[in-house]
């Protein structure tokens, strides 16, 4: 192995820069060349490469976003697009690639590798949703839950001051990890997640019971992918049957940006270093993860096919502690 490329793809996540930095500096410290590919698979197709030096990643560990930028490439879904990407990698003399992203990224990487097995690829899990199988934590998750927690703490102040019920929508198109953990951490009255069916009638009963117990304000955390249709829709229905004055806040992309937390930077650095070592050990087609504090290697197909399950006892905890 002589030259390792790194790229970020799909939804950006805080900590991606720490991971890029670790890939670049580990590669160079092992005598390899490091190349950044801008805008993920699309940049691979367009030949948007950046010969990186150790100083290229100076002062980036504390930054959110991704210095390599990100994209969701339609062209890479075509065989011609992937062939173009392969030709560009070959022309650059790249023999190993580190892909930082989520399941869409690893789906693309997996198809690419079946067609072009002579270029080794390993992945680092980068998504705020924490929904990738094969790792306890994804890069971005810790920062996102802390951002959402801070925002909901602020909302609680004003909710309480005005005796209001707030529906706060957090990210998580297919997964409720953010909602569940942030809901617990902020003492929310209810948490609605895609993994469990939402019963709006019983939510209304709970909120009315709270109201009659003189609970002057309430917070309901809703994952964006919840089956009842999102915070606005649920709030509309609840309003009709509940005496609380009701407001909705959608936190949205605020959760995707910002300075990564300490543990995020440490985890992302560990994963970036492990990715380069894995390539040097001859591994390919695997996602680096961390399970119970140990580095784990999960084939892309498994990381894509399976999903991490939320812990149902945590949903019960929300009810007990509310
Ligand atoms: O990063 C994952 C995620 O945050 C999902 O929870 C969300 O639905 C999606 O990305 C939105 O991403 P975008 O706005 O970039 O399409």
PDB file of C-alpha atoms and ligand atoms in Angstrom, residues 11 72 127-129 171-173 224 253 256, ligand 1:
ATOM      1  CA  UNK A  11     -24.985  13.695   5.796  1.00  0.00           C
ATOM      2  CA  UNK A  72     -24.934  12.451  -2.317  1.00  0.00           C
ATOM      3  CA  UNK A 127     -23.743   9.852  10.930  1.00  0.00           C
ATOM      4  CA  UNK A 128     -25.439  11.686  13.764  1.00  0.00           C
ATOM      5  CA  UNK A 129     -28.205   9.054  13.786  1.00  0.00           C
ATOM      6  CA  UNK A 171     -33.384  14.244  13.607  1.00  0.00           C
ATOM      7  CA  UNK A 172     -33.673  10.540  12.982  1.00  0.00           C
ATOM      8  CA  UNK A 173     -35.393   9.582   9.758  1.00  0.00           C
ATOM      9  CA  UNK A 224     -38.547  13.083  12.583  1.00  0.00           C
ATOM     10  CA  UNK A 253     -29.862  20.825  10.853  1.00  0.00           C
ATOM     11  CA  UNK A 256     -25.635  18.424  12.303  1.00  0.00           C
TER      12      UNK A 256
HETATM   13  O1  LIG B   1     -27.502  12.667   8.996  1.00  0.00           O
HETATM   14  C1  LIG B   1     -28.644  11.846   9.077  1.00  0.00           C
HETATM   15  C2  LIG B   1     -29.833  12.676   8.937  1.00  0.00           C
HETATM   16  O2  LIG B   1     -29.625  13.662   9.869  1.00  0.00           O
HETATM   17  C3  LIG B   1     -31.229  12.136   9.113  1.00  0.00           C
HETATM   18  O3  LIG B   1     -31.654  11.984  10.436  1.00  0.00           O
HETATM   19  C4  LIG B   1     -32.034  13.150   8.352  1.00  0.00           C
HETATM   20  O4  LIG B   1     -33.272  12.712   7.975  1.00  0.00           O
HETATM   21  C5  LIG B   1     -31.170  13.384   7.171  1.00  0.00           C
HETATM   22  O5  LIG B   1     -29.851  13.229   7.640  1.00  0.00           O
HETATM   23  C6  LIG B   1     -31.370  14.684   6.485  1.00  0.00           C
HETATM   24  O6  LIG B   1     -30.269  14.967   5.680  1.00  0.00           O
HETATM   25  P1  LIG B   1     -30.250  15.980   4.456  1.00  0.00           P
HETATM   26  O7  LIG B   1     -31.046  17.151   4.868  1.00  0.00           O
HETATM   27  O8  LIG B   1     -28.815  16.273   4.265  1.00  0.00           O
HETATM   28  O9  LIG B   1     -30.844  15.246   3.327  1.00  0.00           O
END
